[in-house]
Coordinates of C-alpha atoms in Angstrom, one line a residue:
X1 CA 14.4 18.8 -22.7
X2 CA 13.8 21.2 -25.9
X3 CA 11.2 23.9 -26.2
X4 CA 8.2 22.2 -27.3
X5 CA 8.9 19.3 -25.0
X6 CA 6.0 16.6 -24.9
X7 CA 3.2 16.8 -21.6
X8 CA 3.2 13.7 -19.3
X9 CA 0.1 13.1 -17.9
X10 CA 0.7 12.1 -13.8
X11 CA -1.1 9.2 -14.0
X12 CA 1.3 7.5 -16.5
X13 CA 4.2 8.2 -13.8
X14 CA 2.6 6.5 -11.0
X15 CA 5.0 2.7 -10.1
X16 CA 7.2 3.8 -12.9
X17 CA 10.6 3.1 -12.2
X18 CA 13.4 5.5 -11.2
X19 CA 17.5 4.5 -13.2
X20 CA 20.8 6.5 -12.8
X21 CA 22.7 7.4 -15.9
X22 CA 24.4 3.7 -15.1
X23 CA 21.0 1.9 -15.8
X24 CA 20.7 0.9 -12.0
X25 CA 17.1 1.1 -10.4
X26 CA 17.2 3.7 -7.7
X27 CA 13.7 3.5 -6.9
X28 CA 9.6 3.8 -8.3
X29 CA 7.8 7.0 -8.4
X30 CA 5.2 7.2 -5.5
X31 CA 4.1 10.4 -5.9
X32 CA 5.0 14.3 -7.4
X33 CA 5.6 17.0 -5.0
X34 CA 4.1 20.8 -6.4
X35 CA 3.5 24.1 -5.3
X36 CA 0.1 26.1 -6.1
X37 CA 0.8 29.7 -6.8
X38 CA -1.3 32.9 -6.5
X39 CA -3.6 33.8 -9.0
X40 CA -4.0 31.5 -11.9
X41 CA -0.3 30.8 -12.3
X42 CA 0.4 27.2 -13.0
X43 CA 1.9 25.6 -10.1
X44 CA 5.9 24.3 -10.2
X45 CA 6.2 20.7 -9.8
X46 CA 9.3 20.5 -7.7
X47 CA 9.6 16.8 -7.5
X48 CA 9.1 13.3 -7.2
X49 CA 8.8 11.4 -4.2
X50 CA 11.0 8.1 -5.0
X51 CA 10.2 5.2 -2.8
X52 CA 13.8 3.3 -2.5
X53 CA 14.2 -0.7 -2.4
X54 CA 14.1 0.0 1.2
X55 CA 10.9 1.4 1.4
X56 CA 12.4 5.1 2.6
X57 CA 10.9 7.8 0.6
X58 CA 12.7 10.5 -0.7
X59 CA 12.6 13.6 -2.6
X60 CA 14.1 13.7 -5.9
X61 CA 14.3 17.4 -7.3
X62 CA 12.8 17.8 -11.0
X63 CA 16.5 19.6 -11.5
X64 CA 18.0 16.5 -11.2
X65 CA 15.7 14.7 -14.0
X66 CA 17.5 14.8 -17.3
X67 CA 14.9 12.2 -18.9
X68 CA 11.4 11.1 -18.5
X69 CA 11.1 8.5 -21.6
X70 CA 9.7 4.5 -22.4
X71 CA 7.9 4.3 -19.1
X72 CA 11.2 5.1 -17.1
X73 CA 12.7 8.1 -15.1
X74 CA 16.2 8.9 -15.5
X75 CA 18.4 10.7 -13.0
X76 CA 21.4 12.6 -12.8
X77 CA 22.4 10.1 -10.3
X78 CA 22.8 12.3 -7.3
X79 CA 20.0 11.5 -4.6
X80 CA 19.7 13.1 -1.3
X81 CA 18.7 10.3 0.9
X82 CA 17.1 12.3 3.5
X83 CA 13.2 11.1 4.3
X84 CA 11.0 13.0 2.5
X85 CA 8.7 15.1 4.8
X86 CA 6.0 17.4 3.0
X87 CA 6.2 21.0 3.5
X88 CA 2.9 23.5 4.3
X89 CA 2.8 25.2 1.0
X90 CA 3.9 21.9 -0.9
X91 CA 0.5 19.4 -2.4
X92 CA 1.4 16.0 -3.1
X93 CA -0.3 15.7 -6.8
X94 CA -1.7 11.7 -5.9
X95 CA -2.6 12.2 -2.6
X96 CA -4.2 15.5 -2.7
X97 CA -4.8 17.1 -6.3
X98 CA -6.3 14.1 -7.7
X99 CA -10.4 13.7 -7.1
X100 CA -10.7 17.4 -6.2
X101 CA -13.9 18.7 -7.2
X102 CA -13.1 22.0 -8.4
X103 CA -14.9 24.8 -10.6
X104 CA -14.7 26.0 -14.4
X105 CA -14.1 29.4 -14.3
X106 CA -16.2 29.8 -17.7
X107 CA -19.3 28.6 -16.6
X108 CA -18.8 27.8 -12.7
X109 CA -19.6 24.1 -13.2
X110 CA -18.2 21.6 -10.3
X111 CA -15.8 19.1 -12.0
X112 CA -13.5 16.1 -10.6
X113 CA -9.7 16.3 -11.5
X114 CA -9.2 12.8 -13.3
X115 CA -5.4 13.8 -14.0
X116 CA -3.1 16.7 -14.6
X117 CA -0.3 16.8 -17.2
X118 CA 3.3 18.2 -16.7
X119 CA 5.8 19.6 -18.4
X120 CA 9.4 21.4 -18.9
X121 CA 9.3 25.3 -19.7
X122 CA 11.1 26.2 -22.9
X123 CA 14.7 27.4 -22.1
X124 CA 14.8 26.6 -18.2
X125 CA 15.0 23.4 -15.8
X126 CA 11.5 24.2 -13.8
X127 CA 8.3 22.2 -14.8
X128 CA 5.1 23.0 -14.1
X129 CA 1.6 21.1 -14.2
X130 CA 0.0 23.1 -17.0
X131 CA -3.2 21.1 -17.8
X132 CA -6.1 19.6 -15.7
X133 CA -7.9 16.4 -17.1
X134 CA -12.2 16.8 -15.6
X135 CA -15.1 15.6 -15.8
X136 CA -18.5 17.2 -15.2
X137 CA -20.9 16.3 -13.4
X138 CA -20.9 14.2 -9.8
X139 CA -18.6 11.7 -8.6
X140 CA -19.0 9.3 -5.4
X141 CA -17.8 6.3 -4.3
X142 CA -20.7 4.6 -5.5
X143 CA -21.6 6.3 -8.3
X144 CA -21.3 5.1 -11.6
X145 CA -22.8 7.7 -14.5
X146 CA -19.6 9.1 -16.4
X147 CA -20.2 12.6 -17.1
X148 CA -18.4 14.4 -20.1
X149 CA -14.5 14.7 -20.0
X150 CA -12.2 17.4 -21.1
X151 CA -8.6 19.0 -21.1
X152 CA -8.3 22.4 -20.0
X153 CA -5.5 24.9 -19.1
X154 CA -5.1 25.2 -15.2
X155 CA -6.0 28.7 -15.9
X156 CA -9.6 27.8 -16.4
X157 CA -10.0 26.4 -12.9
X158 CA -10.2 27.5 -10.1
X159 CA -10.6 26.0 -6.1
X160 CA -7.2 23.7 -6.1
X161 CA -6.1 26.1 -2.8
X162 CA -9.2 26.0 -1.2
X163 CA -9.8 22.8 1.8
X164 CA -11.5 19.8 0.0
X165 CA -14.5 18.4 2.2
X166 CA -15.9 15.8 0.2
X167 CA -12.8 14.7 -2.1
X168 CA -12.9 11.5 -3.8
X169 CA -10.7 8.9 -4.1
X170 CA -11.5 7.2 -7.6
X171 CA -8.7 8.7 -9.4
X172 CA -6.1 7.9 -6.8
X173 CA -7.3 4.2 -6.9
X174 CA -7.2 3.8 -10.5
X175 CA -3.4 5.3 -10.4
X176 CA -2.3 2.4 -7.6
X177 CA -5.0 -0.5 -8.9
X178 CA -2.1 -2.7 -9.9
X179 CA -0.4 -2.3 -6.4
X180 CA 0.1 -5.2 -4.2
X181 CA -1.9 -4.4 -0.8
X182 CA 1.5 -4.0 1.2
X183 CA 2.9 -1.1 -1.5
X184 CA -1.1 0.4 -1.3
X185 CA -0.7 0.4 2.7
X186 CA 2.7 2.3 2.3
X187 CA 1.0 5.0 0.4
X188 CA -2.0 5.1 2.4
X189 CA 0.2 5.4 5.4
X190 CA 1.7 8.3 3.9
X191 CA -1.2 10.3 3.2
X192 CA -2.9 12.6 5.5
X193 CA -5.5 11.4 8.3
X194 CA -8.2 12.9 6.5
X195 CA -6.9 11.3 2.7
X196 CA -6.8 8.2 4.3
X197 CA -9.9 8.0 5.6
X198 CA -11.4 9.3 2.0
X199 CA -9.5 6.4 0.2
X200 CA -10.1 3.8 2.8
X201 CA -14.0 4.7 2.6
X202 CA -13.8 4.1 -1.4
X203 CA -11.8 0.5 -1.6
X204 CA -14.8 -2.3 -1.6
X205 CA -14.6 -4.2 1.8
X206 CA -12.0 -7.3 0.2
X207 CA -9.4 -4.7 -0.7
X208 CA -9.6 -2.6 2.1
X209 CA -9.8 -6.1 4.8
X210 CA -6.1 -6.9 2.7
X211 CA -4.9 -3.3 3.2
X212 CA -5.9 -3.0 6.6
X213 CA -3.8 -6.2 7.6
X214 CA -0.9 -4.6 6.1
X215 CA -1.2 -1.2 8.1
X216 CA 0.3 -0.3 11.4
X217 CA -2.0 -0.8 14.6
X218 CA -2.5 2.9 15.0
X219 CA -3.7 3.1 11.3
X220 CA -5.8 0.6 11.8
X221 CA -7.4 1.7 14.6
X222 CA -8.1 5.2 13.1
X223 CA -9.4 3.7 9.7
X224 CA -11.8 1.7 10.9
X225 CA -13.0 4.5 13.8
X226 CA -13.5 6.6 11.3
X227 CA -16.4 3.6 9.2
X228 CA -19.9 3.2 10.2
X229 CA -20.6 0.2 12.5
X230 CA -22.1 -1.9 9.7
X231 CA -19.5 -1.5 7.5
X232 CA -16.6 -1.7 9.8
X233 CA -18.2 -5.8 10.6
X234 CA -17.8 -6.4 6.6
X235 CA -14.6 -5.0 6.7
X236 CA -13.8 -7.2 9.7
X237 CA -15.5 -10.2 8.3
X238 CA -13.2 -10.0 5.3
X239 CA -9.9 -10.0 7.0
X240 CA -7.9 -13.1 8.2
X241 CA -9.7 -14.1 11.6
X242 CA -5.8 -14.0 13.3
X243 CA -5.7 -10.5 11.6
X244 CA -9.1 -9.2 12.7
X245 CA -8.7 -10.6 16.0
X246 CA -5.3 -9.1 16.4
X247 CA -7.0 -5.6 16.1
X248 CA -10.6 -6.2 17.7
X249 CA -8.0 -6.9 20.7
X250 CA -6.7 -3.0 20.6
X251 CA -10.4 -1.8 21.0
X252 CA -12.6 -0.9 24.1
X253 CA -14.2 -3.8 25.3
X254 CA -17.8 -2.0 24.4
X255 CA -17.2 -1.5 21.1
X256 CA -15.5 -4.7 20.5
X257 CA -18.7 -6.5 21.4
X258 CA -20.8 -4.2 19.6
X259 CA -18.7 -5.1 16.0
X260 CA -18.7 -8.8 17.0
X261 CA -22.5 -8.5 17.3
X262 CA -23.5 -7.4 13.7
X263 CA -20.4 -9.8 12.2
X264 CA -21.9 -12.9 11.0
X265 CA -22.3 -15.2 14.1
X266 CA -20.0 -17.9 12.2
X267 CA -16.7 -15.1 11.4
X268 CA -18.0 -14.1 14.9
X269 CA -17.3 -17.4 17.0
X270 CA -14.0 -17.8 15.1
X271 CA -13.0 -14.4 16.4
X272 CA -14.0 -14.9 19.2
X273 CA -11.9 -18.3 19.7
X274 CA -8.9 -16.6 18.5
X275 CA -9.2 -14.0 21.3
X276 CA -9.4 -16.4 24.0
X277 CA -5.7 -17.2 23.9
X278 CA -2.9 -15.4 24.5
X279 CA -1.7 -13.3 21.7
X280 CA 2.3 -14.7 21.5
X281 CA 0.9 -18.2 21.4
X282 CA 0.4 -20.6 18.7
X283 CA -3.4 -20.2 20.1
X284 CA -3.3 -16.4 19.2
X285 CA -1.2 -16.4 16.2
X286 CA -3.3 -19.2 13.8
X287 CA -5.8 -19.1 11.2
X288 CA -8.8 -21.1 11.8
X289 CA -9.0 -21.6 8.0
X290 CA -6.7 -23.4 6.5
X291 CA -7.6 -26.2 3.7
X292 CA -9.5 -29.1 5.6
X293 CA -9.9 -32.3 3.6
X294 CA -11.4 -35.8 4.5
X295 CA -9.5 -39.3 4.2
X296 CA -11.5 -39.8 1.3
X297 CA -10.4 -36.9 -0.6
X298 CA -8.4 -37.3 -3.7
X299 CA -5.1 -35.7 -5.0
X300 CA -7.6 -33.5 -7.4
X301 CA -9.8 -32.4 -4.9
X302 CA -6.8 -31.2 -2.6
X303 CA -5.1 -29.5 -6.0
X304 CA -8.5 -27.6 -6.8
X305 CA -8.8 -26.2 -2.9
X306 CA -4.8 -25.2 -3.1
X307 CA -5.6 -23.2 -6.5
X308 CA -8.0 -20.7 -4.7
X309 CA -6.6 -17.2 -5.7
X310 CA -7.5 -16.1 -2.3
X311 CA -5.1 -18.4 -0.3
X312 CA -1.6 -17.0 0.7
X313 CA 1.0 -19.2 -0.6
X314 CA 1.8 -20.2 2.8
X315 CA -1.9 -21.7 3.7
X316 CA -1.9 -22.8 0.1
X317 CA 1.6 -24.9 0.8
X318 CA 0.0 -28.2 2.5
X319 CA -3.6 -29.6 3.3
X320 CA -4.8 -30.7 6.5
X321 CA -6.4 -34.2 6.3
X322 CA -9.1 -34.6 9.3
X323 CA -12.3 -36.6 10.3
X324 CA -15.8 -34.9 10.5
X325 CA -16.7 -32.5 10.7
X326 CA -14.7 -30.3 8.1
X327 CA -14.6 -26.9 9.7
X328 CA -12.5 -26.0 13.0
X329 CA -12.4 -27.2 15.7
X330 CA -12.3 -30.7 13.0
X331 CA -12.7 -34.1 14.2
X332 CA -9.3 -36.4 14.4
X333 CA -6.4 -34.5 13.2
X334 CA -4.6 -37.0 10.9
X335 CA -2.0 -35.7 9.3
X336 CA -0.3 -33.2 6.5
X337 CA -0.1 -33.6 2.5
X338 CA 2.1 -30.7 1.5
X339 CA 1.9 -29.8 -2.0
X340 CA 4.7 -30.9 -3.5
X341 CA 3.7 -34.5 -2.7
X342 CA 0.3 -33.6 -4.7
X343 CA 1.9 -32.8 -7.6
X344 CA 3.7 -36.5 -7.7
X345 CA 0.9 -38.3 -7.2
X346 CA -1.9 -39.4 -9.7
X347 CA -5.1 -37.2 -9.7
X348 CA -6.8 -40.5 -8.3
X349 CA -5.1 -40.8 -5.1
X350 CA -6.7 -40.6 -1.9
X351 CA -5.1 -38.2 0.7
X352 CA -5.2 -40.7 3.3
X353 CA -2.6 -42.7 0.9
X354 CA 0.4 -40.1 1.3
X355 CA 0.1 -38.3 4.7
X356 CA 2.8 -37.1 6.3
X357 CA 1.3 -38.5 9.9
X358 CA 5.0 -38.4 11.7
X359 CA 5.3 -34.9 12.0
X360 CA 4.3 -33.7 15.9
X361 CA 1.5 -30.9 15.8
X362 CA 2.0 -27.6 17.7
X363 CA -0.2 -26.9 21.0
X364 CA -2.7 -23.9 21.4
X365 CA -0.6 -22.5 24.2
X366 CA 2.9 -23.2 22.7
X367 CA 4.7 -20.0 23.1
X368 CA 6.4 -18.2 20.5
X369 CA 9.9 -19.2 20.3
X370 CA 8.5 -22.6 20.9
X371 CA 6.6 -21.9 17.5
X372 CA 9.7 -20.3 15.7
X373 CA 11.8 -23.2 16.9
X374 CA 9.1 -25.4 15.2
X375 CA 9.4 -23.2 12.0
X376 CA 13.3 -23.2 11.7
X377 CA 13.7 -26.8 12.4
X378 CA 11.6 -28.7 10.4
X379 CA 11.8 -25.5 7.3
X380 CA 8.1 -25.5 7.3
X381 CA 6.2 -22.1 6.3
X382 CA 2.9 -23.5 8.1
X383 CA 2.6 -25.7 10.8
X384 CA -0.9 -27.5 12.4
X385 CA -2.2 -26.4 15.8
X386 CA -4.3 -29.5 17.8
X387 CA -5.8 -29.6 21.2
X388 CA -5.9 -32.7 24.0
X389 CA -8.7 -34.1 22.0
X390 CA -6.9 -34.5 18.6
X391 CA -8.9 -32.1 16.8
X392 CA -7.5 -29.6 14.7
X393 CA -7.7 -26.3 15.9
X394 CA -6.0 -24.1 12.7
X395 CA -2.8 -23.6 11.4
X396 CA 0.0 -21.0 12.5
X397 CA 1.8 -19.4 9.1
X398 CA 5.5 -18.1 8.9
X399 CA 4.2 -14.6 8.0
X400 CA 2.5 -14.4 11.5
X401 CA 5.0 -15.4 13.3
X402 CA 7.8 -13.2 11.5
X403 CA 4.8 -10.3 12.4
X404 CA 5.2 -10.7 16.0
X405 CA 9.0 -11.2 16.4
X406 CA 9.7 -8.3 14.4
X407 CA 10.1 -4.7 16.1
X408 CA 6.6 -3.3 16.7
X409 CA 7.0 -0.5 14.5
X410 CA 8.8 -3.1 11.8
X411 CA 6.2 -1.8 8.9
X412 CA 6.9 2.2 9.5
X413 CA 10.8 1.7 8.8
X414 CA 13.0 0.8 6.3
X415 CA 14.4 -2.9 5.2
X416 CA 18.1 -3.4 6.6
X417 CA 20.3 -4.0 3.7
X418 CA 23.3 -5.2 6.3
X419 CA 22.0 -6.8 9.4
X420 CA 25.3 -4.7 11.3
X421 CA 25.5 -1.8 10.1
X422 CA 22.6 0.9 11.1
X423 CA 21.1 2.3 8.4
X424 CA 21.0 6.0 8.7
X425 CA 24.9 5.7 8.8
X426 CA 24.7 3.3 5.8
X427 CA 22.5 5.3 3.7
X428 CA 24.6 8.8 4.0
X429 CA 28.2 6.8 2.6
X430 CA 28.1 7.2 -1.2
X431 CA 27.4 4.0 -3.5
X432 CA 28.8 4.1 -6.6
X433 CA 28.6 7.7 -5.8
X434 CA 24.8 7.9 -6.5
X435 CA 23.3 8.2 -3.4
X436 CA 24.7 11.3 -1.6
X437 CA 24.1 14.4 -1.5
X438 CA 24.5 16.1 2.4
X439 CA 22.9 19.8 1.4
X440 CA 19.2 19.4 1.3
X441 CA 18.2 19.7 -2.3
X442 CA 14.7 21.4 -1.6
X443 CA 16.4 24.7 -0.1
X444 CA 17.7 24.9 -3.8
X445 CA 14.6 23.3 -5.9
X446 CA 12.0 25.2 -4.2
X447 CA 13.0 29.3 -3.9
X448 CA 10.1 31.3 -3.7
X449 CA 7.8 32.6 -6.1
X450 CA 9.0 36.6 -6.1
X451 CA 12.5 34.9 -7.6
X452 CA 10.7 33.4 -10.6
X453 CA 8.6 36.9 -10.9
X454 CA 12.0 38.6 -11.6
X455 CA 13.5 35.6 -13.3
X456 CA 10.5 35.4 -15.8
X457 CA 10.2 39.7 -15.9
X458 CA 14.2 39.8 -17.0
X459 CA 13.5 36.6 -19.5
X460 CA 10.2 38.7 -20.9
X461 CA 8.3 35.0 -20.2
X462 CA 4.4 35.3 -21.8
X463 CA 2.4 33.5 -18.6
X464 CA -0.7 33.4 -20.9
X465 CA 1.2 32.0 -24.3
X466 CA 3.1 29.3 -21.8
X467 CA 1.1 26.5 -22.5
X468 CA 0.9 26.3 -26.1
X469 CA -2.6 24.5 -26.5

């Protein structure tokens, strides 16, 4: 890029997709690796962190950016493929710079960092972050008063290097708000504990119940240790009952009844039921609310429960059609519409009219491959679970089972492209000679700063007139 090359602010970089000179998608910018220097020196951006179609992130040096245009990144198409692991004196710009409260060195007033802006020195490859987006005055999770914003050179800040107590997390949501709650559980699994915990206390109890579900056990565990009591029940109350039972069971007994306690006693009792069966059962593995109609339910009213935005498409598939009363455990378990078959049928149509009443339910204690067997053969992505008595019990969905075949640590690695061939031998062989590069590009990208003293000393580089604005 020429000398007078335009700033990007961060914020506008965060999802945005990563192509090689061929127009293939490589990957989506995560996050942008930097290093703080001494003084008031603007720090050198040294990278991206790319998050591949198989979830691996890696580090993509800035030397190896020839374009950063029309909401796309552009590469020389040369990746290292080597996990990206964050070094002591690197800050990961999302995850750490954002929401800092920092001071103006003019007048000493505490500002929040909304967002940062980068850009390419005149006459060399290196980037820096050269301005800081604030605003005054204090920020909280729950506070709301917007306080005056500005643009200012890094220069006139100051407290980026020191250890951030009381960091926010506002900024950092706004950047991911479009992200689906698997992608936000990636990037919260790749913060730092103490990160985590900051952003985890500022999602509102819905988001953070669908986040949570997506997060390993052990990331789990920590995020809600680290709520109060109170909150943690919401929290809990919010998530699937499967889900929330799945992770009430990884607790001590004592604190697992004290959470149950201040739930509400209805969330409470389902919980409770879920736990009473074994976990790799149909028992352990079902929802206790999927969509319960009457026989005397029509076509419409099953079509307006199916269109609840809340639903998963696999409870949203079919409708369970059952006698009083409505809620689990129901009365007489009759029979199945899935939704297809709604969609055929006049509005008018009573449920009881096209039921699918041949189709055998599962057990409580049917084991797993009993369950996937189920699945498989009859191509269903949710299936009913009855007792003796004929009363409906819940429903066990495809996603929960494919949870507890998979690996345990299925969510911390990357998707298999070839179901044969390993995939740290797979990812090192060149494709289409883009992605492979053995040497580790960082050893090259990220010298030290007493080379860029001489470099800029020999070049006769003015620190102070750098910035332009």
């Amino acid at each position: 890029m020429a000398a007078g090359a335009p700033r990007i602010f961060v914020s506008h970089l965060a999802g945005v997709a990563v192509f090689d000179p061929s127009g293939d998608q490589v990957g989506r910018v995560r996050d942008l690796v930097a290093m703080l220097r001494v003084g008031r020196r603007p720090p050198r951006l040294l990278g991206l962190v790319v998050e591949l179609s198989t979830r691996r992130r890696i580090f993509l040096p800035m030397t190896r950016v020839i374009g950063i245009e029309s909401g796309e990144v552009i590469t020389t198409g040369v990746l290292n493929v080597r996990r990206f692991e964050q070094r002591p004196t690197e800050r990961l710009v999302f995850g750490e710079l954002l929401d800092c409260r920092v001071r103006l060195v003019e007048s000493g007033e505490e500002v929040t960092v909304l967002d940062v802006s980068v850009q390419q020195r005149p006459a060399r490859r290196e980037w820096e972050i050269g301005r800081v987006f604030v605003r005054k005055g204090r920020s909280g999770t729950f506070r709301r008063t917007k306080g005056e914003t500005m643009t200012v050179d890094w220069s006139a800040v100051t407290g980026f290097s020191l250890e951030e107590h009381g960091q926010g997390a506002e900024s950092l949501l706004a950047t991911f708000e479009q992200l689906r709650a698997a992608d936000l559980a990636n990037v919260l699994h790749h913060l730092s504990p103490k990160r985590r915990g900051e952003v985890a206390a500022a999602l509102d109890d819905d988001r953070l119940a669908d986040v949570l579900e997506e997060l390993p056990e052990d990331d789990q565990i920590e995020i809600l240790g680290k709520l109060k009591e109170e909150r943690a029940a919401d929290v809990l109350e919010a998530m699937d009952p499967d889900d929330a039972a799945d992770l009430l069971a990884e607790l001590p007994e004592d604190d697992v009844e004290r959470l149950l306690m201040l739930m509400r006693p209805d969330d409470a009792a389902d919980v409770r039921r879920l736990m009473s069966y074994e976990e790799r059962t149909a028992g352990g593995l079902m929802t206790t609310e999927p969509i319960v109609l009457r026989p005397d339910a029509t076509v419409a009213d099953a079509l307006a429960r199916v269109r609840n935005p809340d639903l998963s498409p696999a409870l949203a598939a079919q409708v369970y059609v059952c006698r009083p009363p409505d809620e689990t455990p129901t009365g007489k378990y009759l029979g199945t519409v899935h939704f297809q078959r709604l969609l055929r049928d006049p509005p008018y149509t009573l449920v009881s009219s096209i039921l699918e009443g041949d189709l055998q339910a599962l057990a409580p204690d049917a084991a797993l491959p009993v369950v996937a067997g189920f699945f498989a053969t009859y191509d269903m992505v949710a299936a009913p679970v009855v007792d003796e008595s004929g009363s409906l019990l819940g429903a066990v969905t495809v996603d929960d089972v494919l949870d507890h075949m998979l690996p345990e640590d299925w969510r911390e690695t990357e998707f298999h492209l070839h179901e044969d061939e390993p995939q740290e031998e797979r990812l090192d062989e060149p494709q289409d000679g883009r992605l492979r590069q053995p040497e580790d590009d960082r050893e090259d990208d990220r010298g030290d700063d007493a080379e860029d003293d001489q470099e800029d000393a020999r070049e006769g580089v003015d620190e102070g007139g750098r910035d332009g604005t």
